[in-house]
mmCIF file of C-alpha atoms and ligand atoms in Angstrom:
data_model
loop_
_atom_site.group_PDB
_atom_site.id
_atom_site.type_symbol
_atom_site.label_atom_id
_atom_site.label_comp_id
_atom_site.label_asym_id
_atom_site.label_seq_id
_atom_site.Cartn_x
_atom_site.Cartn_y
_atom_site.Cartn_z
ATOM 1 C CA UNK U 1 -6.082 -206.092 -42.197
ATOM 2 C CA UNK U 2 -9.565 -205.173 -41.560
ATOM 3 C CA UNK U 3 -11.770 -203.247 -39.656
ATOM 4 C CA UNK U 4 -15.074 -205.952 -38.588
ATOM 5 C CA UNK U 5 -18.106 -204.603 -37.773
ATOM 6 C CA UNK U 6 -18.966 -204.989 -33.986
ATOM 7 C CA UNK U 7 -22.317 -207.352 -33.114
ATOM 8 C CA UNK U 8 -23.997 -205.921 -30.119
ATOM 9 C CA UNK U 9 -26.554 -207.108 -27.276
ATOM 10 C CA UNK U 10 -28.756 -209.497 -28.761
ATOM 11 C CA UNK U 11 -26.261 -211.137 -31.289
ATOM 12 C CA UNK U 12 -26.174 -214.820 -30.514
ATOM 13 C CA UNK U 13 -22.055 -214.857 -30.927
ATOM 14 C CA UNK U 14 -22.479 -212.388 -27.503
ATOM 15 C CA UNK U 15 -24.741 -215.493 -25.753
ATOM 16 C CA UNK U 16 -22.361 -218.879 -27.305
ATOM 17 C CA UNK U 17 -19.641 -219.834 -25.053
ATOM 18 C CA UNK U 18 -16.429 -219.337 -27.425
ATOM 19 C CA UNK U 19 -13.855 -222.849 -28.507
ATOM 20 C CA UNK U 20 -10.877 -223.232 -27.417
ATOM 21 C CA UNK U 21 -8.417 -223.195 -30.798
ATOM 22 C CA UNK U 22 -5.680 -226.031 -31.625
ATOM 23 C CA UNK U 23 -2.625 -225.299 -32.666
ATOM 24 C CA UNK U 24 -3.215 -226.044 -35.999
ATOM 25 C CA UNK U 25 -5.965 -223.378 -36.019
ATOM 26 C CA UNK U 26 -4.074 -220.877 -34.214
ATOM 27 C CA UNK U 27 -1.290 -221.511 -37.003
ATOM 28 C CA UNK U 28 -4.060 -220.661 -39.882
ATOM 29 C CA UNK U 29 -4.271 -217.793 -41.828
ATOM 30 C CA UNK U 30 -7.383 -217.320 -41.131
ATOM 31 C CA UNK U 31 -7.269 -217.040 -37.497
ATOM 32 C CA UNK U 32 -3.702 -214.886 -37.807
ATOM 33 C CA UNK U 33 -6.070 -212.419 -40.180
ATOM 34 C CA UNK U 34 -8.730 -212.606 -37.162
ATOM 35 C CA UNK U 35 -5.985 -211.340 -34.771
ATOM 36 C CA UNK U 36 -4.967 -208.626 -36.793
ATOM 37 C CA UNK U 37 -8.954 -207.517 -37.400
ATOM 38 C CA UNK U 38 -9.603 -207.832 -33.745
ATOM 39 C CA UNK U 39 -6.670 -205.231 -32.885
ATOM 40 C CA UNK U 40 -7.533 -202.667 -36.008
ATOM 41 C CA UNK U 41 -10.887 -202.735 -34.496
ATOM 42 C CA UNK U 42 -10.215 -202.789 -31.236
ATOM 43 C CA UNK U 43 -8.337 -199.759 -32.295
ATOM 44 C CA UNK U 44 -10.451 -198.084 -34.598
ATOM 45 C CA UNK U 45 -13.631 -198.215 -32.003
ATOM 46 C CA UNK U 46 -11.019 -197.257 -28.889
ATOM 47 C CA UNK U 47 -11.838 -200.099 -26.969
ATOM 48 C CA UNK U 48 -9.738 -201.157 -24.259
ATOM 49 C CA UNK U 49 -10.254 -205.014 -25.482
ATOM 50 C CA UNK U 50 -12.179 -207.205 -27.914
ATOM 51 C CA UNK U 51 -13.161 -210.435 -28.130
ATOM 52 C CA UNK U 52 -13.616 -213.029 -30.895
ATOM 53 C CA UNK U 53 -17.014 -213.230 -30.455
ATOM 54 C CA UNK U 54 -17.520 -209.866 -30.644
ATOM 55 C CA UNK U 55 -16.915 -209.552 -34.032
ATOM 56 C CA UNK U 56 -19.190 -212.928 -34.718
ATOM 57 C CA UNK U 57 -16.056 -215.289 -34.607
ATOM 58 C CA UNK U 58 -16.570 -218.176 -32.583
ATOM 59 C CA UNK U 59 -13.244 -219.080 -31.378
ATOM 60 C CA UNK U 60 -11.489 -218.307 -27.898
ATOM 61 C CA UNK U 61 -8.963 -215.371 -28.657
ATOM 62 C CA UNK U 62 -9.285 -211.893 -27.256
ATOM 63 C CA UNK U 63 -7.074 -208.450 -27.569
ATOM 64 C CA UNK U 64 -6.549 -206.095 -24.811
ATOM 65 C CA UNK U 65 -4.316 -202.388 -25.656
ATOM 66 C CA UNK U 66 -4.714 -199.040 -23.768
ATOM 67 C CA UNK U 67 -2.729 -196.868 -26.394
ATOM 68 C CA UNK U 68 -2.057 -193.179 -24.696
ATOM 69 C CA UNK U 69 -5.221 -191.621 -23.704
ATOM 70 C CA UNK U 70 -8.215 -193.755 -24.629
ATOM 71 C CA UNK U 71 -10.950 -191.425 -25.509
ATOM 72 C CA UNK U 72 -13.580 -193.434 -24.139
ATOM 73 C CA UNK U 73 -11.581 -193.833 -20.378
ATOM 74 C CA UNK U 74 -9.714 -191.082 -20.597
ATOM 75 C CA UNK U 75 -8.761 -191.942 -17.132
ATOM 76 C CA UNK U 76 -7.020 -195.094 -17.154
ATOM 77 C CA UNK U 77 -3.264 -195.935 -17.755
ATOM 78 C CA UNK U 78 -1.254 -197.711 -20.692
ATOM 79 C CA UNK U 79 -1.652 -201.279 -21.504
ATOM 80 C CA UNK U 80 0.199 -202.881 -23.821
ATOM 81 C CA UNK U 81 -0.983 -204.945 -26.610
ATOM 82 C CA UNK U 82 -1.745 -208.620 -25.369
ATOM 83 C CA UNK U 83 -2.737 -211.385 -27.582
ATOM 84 C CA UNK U 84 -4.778 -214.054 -25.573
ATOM 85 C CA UNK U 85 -5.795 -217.627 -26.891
ATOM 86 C CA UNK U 86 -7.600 -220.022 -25.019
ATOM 87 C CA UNK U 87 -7.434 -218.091 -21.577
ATOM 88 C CA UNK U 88 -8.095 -219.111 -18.235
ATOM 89 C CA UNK U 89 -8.293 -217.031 -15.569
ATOM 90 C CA UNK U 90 -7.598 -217.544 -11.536
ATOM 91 C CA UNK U 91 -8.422 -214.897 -8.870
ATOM 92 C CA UNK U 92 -5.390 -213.981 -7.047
ATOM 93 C CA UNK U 93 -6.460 -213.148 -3.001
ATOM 94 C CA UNK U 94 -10.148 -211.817 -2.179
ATOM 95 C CA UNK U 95 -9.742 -207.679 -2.898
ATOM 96 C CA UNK U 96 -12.290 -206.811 -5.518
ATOM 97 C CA UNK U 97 -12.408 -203.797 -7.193
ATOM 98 C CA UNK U 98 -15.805 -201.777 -8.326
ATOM 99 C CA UNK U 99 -15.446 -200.059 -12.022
ATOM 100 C CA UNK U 100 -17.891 -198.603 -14.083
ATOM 101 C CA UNK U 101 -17.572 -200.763 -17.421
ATOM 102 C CA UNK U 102 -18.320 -200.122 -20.716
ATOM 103 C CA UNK U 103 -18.630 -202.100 -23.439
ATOM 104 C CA UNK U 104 -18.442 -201.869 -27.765
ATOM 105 C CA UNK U 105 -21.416 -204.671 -27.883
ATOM 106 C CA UNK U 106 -23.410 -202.519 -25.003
ATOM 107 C CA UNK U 107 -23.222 -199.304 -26.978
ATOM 108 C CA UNK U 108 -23.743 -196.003 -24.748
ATOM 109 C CA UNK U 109 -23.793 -197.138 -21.340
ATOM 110 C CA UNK U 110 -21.450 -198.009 -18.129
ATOM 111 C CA UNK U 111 -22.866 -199.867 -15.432
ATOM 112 C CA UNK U 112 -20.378 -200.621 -11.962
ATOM 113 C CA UNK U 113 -19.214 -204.011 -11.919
ATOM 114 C CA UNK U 114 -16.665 -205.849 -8.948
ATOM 115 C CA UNK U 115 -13.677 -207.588 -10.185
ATOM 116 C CA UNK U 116 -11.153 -209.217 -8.548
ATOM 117 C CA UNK U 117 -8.033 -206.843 -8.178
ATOM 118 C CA UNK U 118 -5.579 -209.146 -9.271
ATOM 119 C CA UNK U 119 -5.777 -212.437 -11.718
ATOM 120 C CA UNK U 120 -3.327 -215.236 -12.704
ATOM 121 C CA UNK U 121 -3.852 -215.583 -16.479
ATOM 122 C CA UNK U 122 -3.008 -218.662 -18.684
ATOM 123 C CA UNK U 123 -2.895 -218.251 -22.377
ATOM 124 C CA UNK U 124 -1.220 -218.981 -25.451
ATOM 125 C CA UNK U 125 0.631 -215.914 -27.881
ATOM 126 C CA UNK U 126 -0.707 -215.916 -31.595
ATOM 127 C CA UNK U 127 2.618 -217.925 -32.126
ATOM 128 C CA UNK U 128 0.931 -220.872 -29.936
ATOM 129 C CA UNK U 129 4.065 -220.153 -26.842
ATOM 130 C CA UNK U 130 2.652 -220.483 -23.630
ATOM 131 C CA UNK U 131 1.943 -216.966 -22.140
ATOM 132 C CA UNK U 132 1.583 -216.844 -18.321
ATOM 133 C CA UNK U 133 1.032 -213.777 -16.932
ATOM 134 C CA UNK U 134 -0.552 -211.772 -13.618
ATOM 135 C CA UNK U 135 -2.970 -208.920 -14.022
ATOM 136 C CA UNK U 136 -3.515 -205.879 -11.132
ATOM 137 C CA UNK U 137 -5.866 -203.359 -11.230
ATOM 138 C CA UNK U 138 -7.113 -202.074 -14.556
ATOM 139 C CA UNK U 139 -5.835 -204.591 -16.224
ATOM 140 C CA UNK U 140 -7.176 -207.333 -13.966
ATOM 141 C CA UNK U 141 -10.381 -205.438 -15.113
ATOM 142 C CA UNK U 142 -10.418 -205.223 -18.568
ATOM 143 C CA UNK U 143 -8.770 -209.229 -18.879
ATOM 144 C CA UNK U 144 -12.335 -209.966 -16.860
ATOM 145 C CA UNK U 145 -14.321 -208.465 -18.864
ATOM 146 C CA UNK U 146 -13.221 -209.851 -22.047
ATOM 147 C CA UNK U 147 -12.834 -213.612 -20.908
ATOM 148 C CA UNK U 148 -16.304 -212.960 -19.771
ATOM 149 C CA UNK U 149 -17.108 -212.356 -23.344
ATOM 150 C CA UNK U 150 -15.296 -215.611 -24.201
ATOM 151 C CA UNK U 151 -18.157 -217.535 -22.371
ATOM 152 C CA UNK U 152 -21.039 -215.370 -23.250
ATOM 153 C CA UNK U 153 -21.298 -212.998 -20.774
ATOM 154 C CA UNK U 154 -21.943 -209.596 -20.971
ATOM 155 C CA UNK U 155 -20.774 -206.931 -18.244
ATOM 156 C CA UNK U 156 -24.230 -206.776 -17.635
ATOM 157 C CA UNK U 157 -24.770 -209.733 -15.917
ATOM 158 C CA UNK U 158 -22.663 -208.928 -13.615
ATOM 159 C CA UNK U 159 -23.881 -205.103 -12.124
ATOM 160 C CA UNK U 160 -23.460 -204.636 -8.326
ATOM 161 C CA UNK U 161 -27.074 -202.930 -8.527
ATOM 162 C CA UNK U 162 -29.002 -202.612 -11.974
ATOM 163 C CA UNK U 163 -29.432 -198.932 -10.980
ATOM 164 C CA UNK U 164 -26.042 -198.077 -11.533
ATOM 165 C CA UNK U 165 -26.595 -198.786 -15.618
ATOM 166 C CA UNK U 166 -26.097 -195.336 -17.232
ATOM 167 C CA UNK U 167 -25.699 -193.634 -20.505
ATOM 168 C CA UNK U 168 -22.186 -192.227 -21.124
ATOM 169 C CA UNK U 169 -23.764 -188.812 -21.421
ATOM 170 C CA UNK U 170 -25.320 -189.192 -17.715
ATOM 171 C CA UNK U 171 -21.032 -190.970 -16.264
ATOM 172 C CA UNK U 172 -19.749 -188.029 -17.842
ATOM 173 C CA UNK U 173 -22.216 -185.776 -16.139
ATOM 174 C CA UNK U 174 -23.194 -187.215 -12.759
ATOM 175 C CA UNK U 175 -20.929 -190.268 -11.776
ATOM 176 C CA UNK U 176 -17.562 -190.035 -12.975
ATOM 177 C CA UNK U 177 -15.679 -187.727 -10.448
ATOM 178 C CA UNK U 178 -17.459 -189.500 -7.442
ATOM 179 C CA UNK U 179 -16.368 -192.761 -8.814
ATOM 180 C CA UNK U 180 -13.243 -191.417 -9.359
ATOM 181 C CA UNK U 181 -12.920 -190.176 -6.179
ATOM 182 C CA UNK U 182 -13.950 -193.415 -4.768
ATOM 183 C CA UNK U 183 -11.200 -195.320 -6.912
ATOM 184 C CA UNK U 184 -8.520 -193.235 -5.103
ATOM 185 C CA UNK U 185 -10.074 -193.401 -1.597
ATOM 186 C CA UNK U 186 -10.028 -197.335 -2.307
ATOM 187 C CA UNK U 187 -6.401 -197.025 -3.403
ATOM 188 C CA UNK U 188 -6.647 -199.822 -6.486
ATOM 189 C CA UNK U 189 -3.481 -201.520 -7.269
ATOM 190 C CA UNK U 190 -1.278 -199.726 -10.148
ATOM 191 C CA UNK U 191 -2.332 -201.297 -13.717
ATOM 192 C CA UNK U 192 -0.207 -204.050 -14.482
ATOM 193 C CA UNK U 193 0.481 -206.349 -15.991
ATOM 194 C CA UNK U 194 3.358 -209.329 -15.049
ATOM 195 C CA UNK U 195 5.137 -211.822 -17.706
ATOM 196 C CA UNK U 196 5.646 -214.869 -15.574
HETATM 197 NI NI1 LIG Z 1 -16.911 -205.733 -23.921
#
């Protein structure tokens, strides 16, 4: 295992819609290495997620962990490790949620972004099972914002108003408690996620 250095804005891998693997690919040491990189580097960087793509590998696989207190968001919950290839993603009902995201490839900055609150999730394990699962909350977040990597797309794209894009130093300093507060006042649905 490996830790893979992380492309950021402006890479092409961040732009190019990721493939979808076969099985036979999935199966390949090469791609089982990939899975292993992507979690010691989603680890090493304290991301809450990485993508393929985000470490210049063009196929459709993501990780997602929260492990105890993640130093970059301090304030959200546990995940637990989850493997995803070839997701696909399906709202669940019309809440949304508004987060401040960050990102490894955006280096430095959080910008709020609305999600849907809860997501249906299709995959496949690294062992090529089929891996259905729901998402609430944080977790419906963070599996947005990486199967937004998976076809291209930055958190970025997606701001409610391109004035909330701020420096960590400046969430830390000015936004964080009020968005905090906001996230309670809202009442999000506890982080979850469901093995169907
Ligand atoms: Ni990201």
């Amino acid at each position: 295992m490996s830790v893979r250095p992380v492309v950021t804005a402006g890479h092409p891998a961040l732009r190019t819609p990721t493939r979808a693997l076969t099985p036979e690919e999935l199966a390949s040491p090469d791609v089982q290495a990939l899975i292993d990189d992507l979690v010691e580097t989603m680890r090493a960087a304290n991301g809450a997620g990485l993508a393929a793509n985000q470490v210049a590998a063009p196929h459709r696989l993501c990780v997602i962990e929260i492990r105890g207190v993640n130093p970059r968001y301090p304030f959200f919950p546990e995940l637990p490790l989850t493997i995803l290839a070839n997701p696909r993603i399906t709202p669940l009902g019309d809440e949304t949620l508004e987060g401040y995201e960050g990102c490894l490839s955006v280096p430095g900055m959080r910008g709020l972004v609305a999600r849907h609150a809860r997501v249906r999730v299709e995959s496949r394990d690294r062992h090529g099972q089929r891996q259905d699962l729901e998402a609430h909350g944080v977790a419906a977040v963070v599996f947005q914002h990486e199967v937004d990597h998976l076809d291209g797309r930055l958190f970025t794209d997606r701001l409610v108003d391109p004035r909330s894009l701020v420096t960590t130093e400046s969430f830390d300093r000015w936004v964080r408690d009020e968005w905090l507060e906001s996230v309670r006042t809202a009442g999000w649905p506890e982080a979850r996620i469901v093995r169907l």
